[in-house]
Short mmCIF file of C-alpha atoms in Angstrom, two decimals:
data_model
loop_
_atom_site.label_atom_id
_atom_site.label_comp_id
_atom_site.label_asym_id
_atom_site.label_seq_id
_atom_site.Cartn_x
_atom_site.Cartn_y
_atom_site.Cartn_z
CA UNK A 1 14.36 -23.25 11.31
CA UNK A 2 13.18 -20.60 8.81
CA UNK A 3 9.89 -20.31 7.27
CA UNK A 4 8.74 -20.73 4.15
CA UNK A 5 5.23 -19.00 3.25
CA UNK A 6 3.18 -18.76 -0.28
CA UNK A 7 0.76 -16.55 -0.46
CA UNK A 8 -2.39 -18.40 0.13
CA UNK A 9 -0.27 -19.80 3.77
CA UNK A 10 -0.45 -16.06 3.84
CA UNK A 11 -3.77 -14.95 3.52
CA UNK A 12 -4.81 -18.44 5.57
CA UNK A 13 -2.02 -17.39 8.90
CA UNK A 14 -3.34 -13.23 8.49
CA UNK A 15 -6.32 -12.28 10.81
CA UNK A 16 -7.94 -9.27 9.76
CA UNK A 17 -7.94 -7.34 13.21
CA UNK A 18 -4.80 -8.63 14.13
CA UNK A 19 -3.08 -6.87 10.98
CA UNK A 20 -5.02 -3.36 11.82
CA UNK A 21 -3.82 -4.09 15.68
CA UNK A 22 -0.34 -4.44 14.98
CA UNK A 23 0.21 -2.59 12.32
CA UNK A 24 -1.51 0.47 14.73
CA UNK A 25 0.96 -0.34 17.34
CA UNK A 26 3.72 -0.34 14.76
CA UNK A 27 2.80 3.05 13.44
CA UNK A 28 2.80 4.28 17.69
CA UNK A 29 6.14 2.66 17.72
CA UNK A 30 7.33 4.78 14.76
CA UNK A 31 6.10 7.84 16.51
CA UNK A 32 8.16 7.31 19.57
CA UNK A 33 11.25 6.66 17.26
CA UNK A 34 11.19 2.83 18.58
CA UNK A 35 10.88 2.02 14.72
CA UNK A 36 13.00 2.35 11.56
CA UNK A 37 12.78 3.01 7.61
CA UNK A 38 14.70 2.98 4.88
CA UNK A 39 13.40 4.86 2.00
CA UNK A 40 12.67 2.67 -1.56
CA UNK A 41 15.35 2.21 -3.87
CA UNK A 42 14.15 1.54 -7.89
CA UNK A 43 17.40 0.40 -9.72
CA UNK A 44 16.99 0.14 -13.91
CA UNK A 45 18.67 -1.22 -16.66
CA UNK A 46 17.38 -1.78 -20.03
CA UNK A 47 15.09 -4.77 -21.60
CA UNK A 48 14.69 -6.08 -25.15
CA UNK A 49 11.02 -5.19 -24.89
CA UNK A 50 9.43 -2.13 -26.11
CA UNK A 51 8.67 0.55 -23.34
CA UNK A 52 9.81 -2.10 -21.12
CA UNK A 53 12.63 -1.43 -18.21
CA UNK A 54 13.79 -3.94 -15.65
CA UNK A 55 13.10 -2.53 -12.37
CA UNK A 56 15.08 -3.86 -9.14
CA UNK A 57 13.06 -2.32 -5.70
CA UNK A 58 13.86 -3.06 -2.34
CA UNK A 59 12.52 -1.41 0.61
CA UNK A 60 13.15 -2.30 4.52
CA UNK A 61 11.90 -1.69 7.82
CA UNK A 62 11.81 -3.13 11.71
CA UNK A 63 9.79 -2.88 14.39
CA UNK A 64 11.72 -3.17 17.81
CA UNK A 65 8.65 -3.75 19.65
CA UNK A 66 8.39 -7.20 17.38
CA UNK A 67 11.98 -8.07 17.42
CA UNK A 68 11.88 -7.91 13.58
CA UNK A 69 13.15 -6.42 10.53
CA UNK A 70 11.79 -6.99 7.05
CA UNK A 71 13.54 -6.02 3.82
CA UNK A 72 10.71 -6.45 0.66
CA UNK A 73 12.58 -6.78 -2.85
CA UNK A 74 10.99 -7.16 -6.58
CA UNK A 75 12.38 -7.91 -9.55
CA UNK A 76 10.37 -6.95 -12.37
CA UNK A 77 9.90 -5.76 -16.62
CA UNK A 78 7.08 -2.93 -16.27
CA UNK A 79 6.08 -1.57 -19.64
CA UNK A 80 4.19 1.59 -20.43
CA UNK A 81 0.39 0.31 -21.71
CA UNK A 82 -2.51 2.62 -23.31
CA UNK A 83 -5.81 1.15 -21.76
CA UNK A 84 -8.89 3.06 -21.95
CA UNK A 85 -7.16 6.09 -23.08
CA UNK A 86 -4.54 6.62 -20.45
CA UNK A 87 -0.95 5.58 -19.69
CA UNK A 88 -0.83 2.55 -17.09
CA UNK A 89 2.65 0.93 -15.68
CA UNK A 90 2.28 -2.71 -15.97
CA UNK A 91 4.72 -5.58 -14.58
CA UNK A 92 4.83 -8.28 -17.38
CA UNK A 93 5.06 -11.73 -16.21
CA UNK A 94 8.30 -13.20 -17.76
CA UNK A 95 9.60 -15.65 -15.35
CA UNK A 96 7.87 -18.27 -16.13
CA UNK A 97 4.23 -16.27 -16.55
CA UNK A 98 5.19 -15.62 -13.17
CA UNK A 99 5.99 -12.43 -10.59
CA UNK A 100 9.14 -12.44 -8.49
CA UNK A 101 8.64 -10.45 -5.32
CA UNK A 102 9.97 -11.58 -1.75
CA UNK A 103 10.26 -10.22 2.13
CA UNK A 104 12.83 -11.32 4.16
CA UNK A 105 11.94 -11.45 7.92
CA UNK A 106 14.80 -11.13 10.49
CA UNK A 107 15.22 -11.27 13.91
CA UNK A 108 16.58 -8.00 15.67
CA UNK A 109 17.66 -9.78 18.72
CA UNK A 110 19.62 -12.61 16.50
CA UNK A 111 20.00 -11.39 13.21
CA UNK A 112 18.66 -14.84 11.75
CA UNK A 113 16.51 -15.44 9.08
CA UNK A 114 13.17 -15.77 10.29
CA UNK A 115 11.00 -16.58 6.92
CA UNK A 116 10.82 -15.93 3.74
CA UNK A 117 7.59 -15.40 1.62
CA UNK A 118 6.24 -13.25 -1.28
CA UNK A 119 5.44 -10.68 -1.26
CA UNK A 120 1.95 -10.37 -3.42
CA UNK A 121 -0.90 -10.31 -0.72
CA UNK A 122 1.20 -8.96 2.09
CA UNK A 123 1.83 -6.06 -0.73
CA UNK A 124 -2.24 -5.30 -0.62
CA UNK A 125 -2.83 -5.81 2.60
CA UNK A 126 -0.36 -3.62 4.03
CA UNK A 127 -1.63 -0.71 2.27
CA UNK A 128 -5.36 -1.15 2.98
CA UNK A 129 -4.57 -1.70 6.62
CA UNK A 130 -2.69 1.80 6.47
CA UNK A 131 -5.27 3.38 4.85
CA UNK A 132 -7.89 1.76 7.32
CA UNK A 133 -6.18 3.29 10.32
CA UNK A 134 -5.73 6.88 8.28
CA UNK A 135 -9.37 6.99 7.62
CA UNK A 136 -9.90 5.55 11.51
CA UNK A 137 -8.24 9.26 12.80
CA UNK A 138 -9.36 11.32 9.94
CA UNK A 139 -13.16 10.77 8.89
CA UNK A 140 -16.11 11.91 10.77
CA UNK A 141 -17.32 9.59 13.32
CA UNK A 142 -20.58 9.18 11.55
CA UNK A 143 -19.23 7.92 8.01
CA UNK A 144 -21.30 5.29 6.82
CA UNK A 145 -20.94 5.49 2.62
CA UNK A 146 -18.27 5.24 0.50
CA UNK A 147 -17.00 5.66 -2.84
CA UNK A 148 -13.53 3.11 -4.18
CA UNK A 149 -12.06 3.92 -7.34
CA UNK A 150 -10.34 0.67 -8.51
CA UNK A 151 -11.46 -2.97 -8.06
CA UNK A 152 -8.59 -4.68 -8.58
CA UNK A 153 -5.97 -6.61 -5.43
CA UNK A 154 -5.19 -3.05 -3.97
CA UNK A 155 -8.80 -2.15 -4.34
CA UNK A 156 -10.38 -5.36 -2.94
CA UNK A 157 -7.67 -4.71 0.10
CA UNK A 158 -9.26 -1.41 0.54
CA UNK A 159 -12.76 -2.34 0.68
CA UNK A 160 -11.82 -5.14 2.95
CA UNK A 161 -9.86 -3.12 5.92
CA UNK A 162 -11.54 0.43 5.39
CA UNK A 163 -15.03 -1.79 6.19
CA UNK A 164 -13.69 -3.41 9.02
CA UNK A 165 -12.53 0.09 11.28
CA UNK A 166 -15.79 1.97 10.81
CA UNK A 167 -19.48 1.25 9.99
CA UNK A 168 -19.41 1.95 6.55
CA UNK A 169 -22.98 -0.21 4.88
CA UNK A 170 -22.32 0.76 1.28
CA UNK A 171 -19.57 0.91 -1.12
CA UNK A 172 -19.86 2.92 -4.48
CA UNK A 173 -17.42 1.62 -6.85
CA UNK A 174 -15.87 2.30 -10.29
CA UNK A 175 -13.60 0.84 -12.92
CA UNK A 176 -12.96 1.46 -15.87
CA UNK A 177 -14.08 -2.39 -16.98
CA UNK A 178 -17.95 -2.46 -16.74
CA UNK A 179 -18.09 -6.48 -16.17
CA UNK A 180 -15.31 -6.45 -13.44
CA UNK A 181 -16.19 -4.00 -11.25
CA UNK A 182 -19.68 -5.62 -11.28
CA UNK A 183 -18.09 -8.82 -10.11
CA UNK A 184 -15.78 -7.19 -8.14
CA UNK A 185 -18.51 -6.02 -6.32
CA UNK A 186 -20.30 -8.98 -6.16
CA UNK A 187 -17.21 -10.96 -4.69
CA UNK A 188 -16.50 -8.22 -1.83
CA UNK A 189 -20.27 -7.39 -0.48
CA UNK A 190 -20.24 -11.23 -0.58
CA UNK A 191 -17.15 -11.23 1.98
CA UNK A 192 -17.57 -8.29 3.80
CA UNK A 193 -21.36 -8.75 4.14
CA UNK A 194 -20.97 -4.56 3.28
CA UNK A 195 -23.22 -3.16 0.11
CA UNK A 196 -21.87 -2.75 -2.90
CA UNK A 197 -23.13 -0.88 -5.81
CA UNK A 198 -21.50 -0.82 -9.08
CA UNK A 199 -21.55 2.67 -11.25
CA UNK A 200 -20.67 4.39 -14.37
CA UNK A 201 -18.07 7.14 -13.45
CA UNK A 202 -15.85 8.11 -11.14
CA UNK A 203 -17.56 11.02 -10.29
CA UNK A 204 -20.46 9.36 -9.59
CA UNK A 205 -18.37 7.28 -6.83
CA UNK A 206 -17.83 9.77 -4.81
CA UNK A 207 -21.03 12.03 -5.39
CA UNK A 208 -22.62 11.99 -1.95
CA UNK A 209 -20.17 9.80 -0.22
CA UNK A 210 -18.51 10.09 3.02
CA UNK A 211 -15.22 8.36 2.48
CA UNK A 212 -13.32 8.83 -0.87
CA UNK A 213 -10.55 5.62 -1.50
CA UNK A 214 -8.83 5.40 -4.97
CA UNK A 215 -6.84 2.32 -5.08
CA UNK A 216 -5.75 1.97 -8.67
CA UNK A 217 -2.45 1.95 -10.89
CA UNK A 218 -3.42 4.73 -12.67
CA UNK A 219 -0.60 7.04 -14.11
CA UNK A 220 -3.13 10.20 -14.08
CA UNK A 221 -5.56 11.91 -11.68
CA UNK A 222 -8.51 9.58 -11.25
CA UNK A 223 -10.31 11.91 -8.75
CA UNK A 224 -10.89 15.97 -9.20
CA UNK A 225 -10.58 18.45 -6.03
CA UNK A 226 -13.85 19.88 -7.17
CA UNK A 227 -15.59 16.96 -5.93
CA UNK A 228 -15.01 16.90 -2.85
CA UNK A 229 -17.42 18.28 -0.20
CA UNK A 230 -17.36 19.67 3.27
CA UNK A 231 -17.27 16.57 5.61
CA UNK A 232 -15.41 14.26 3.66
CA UNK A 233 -12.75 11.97 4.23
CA UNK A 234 -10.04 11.55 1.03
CA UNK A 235 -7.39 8.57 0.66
CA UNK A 236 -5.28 7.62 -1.97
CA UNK A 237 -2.86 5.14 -2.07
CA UNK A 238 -0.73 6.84 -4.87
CA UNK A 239 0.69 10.10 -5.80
CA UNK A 240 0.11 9.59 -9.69
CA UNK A 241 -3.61 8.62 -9.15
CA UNK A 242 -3.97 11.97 -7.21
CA UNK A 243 -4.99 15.03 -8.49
CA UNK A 244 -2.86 17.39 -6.24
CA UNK A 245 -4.99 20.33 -5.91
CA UNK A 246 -6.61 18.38 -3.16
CA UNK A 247 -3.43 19.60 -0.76
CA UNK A 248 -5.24 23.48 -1.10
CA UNK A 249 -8.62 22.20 -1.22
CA UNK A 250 -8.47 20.16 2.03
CA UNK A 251 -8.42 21.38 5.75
CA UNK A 252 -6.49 18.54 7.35
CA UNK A 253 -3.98 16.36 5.76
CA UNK A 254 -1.51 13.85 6.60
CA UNK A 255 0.83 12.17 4.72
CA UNK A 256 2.37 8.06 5.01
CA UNK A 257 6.13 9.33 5.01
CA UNK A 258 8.27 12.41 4.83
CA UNK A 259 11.07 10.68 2.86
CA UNK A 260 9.59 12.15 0.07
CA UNK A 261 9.75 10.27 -3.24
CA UNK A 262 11.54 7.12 -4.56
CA UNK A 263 15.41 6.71 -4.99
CA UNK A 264 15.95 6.11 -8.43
CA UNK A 265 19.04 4.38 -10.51
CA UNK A 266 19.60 4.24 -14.17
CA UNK A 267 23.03 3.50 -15.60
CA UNK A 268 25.50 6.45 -15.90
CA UNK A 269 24.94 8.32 -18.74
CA UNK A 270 21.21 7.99 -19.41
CA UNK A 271 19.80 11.28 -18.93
CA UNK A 272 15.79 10.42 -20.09
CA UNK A 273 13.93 8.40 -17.87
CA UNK A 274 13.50 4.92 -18.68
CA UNK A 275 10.07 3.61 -20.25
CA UNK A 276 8.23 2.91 -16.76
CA UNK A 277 10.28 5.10 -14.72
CA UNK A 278 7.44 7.48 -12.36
CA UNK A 279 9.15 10.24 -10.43
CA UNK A 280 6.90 11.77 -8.27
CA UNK A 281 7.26 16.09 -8.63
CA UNK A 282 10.15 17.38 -5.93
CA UNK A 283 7.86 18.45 -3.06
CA UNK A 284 8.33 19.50 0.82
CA UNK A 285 6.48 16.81 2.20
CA UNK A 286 8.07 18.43 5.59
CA UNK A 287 5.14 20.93 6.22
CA UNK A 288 2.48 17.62 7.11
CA UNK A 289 2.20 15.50 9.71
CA UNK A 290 3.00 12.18 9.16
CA UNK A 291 -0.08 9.38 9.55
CA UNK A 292 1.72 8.03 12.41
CA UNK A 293 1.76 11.27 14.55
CA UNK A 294 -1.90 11.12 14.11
CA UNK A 295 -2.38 7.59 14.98
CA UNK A 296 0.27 8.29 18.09
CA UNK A 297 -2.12 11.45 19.13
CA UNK A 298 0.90 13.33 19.00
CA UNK A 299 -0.76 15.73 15.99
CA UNK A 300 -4.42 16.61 15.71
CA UNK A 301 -6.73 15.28 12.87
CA UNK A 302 -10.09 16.36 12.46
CA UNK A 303 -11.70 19.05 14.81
CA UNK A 304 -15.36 19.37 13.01
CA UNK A 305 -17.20 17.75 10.96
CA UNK A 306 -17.31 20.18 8.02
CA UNK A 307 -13.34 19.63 7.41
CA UNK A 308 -12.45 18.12 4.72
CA UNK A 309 -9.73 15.79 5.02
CA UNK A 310 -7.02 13.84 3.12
CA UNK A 311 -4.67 11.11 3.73
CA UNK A 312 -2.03 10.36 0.83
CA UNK A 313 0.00 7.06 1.44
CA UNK A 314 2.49 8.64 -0.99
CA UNK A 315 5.46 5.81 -0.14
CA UNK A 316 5.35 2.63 0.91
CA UNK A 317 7.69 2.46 4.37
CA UNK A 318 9.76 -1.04 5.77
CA UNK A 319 7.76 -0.85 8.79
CA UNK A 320 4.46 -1.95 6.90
CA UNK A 321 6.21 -4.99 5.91
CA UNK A 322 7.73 -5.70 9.01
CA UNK A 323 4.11 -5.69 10.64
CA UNK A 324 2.61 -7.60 8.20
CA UNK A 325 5.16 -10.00 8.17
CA UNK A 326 5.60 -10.87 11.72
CA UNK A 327 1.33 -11.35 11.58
CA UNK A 328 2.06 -13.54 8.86
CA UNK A 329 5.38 -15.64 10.50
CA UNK A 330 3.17 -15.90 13.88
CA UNK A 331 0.18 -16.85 12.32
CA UNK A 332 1.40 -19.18 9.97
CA UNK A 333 3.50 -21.15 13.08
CA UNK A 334 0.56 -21.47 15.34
CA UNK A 335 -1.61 -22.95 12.47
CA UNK A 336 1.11 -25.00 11.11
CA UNK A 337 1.57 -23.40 7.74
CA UNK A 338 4.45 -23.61 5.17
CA UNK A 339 7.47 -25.61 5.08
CA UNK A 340 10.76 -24.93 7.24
CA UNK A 341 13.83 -25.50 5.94
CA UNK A 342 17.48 -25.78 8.02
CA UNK A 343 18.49 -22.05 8.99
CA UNK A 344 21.64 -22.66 8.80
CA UNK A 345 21.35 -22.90 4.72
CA UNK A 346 21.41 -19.26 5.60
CA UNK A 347 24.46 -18.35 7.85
CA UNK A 348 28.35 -18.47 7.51
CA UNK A 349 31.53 -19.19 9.50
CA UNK A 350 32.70 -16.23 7.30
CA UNK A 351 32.19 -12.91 9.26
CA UNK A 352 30.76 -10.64 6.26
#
């Protein structure tokens, strides 16, 4: 039978330790080359909106150690916004005020289809987890404070995971929207049972913080170099939201992938990028370790506590969805969750 999840089966089947756990493991798998990615496609055409594109992404990954392979697909109309005086990429809900994103589970031993759910809170949780387990081998041992830019799903991941690896007691946060961040806030200390303390800048985030974590969807640098001190520990989640100085500014750094930046398709013959089209600047992402080499022990992180150090989750990989997904297939079949449907709706005489 194959599985089908929504997301609140989801966030019901996923333990929180379980998801750092595996998703660890996964990342030592990846080291060892017992794991595989593909990098992320974008594929365009044009919509009827203004500075609006459709945008087809698909992504996959497996985990041999699990016996799975995932392959995460979205198909979305993002349109360029101005909001509080920048440019932000947002996904407009047209399918029926809706969002359409799915992953596919597979077994490797089989090639069936194990379950299929979407892909909304696996999305956040996948990326909090990996920044968890970054700042896990990269900040000081004594980090206790620290400062989120962002408050909302991504965000609310982060403070979530990046509370659960180490003993942080007190999260500094900013948004740009007074009255959300203040619930935001509110809402997390609640879960966590971690402090929360709502302020007026970004700067003032990260002023006399430990851990640095900007989780947002901005499309310009949310945090400056020049803040950062001698100790600290520095994630983002996106390259856009990163002010890149921070590669000569910081003494250690480690990077989520070295596939470098999206694959993207327009149609023949347009030259100009698409409204909503982000191409991250042509870099040699060769030179830094990857976060799983850290995580494997097979590269060094920190050696002192005066380094300053950064971890940039600058693509999303396959693997994090193949984790995250298996946690989410086992967990929702020993609780009982979703609905299974004949598997053989899925599988041919034909051979393909």
């Amino acid at each position: 039978m194959t599985l089908i999840l929504n997301n609140d089966e989801i966030q019901k089947a996923l333990d929180n330790k379980e998801c750092l756990d595996v998703m660890e493991d996964s990342y030592r798998e990846q080291a060892h080359s017992r794991a595989v990615n593909r990098p992320t496609c974008h594929s365009y055409l044009p919509h009827s909106l203004p500075n609006s594109t459709y945008s087809f992404k698909s992504v996959d990954g497996g985990v041999g150690k699990l016996g799975v392979l995932a392959l995460r697909v979205t198909s979305d109309i993002v349109q360029e916004q101005q909001l509080h005086g920048s440019t932000r990429l947002e996904k407009i809900p047209l399918a029926k005020g809706l969002f359409v994103g799915l992953v596919q589970l597979f077994s490797a031993e089989t090639g069936e289809l194990l379950a299929i759910m979407p892909d909304g809170f696996i999305q956040q949780v996948r990326v909090g987890v990996t920044s968890a387990l970054g700042m896990k081998v990269m900040a000081r041992r004594n980090s206790r404070t620290m400062g989120l830019i962002g408050s909302g799903g991504q965000a609310r991941a982060h403070y979530r995971f990046m509370t659960s690896v180490m003993p942080i007691d007190k999260v500094k946060v900013f948004s740009p929207n007074a009255e959300h961040r203040k619930t935001f806030v509110a809402e997390m200390a609640k879960e966590t049972g971690v402090e929360g303390e709502p302020v007026g800048s970004a700067e003032e985030a990260v002023t006399g913080v430990d851990v640095i974590c900007s989780a947002t969807n901005s499309s310009r640098p949310v945090v400056q170099a020049g803040w950062l001190r001698p100790g600290m520990h520095y994630n983002s989640i996106r390259e856009f939201e990163t002010d890149m100085a921070v590669l000569d500014r910081c003494d250690v750094i480690s990077i989520h992938t070295r596939f470098g930046g999206i694959q993207h398709y327009q149609p023949p013959g347009i030259e100009d990028d698409m409204p909503g089209v982000r191409r991250e600047k042509p870099r040699d992402w060769s030179k830094y370790p990857e976060i799983c080499d850290l995580i494997a022990g097979k590269t060094p992180g920190r050696t002192n506590d005066q380094q300053i150090t950064f971890f940039l989750n600058n693509v999303g990989t396959g693997v994090q969805f193949a984790a995250m997904g298996y946690c989410a297939y086992k967990g929702a079949k020993k609780k009982g969750l979703g609905k299974e449907i004949p598997t053989e709706w899925f599988l041919q005489d034909i051979k393909p």
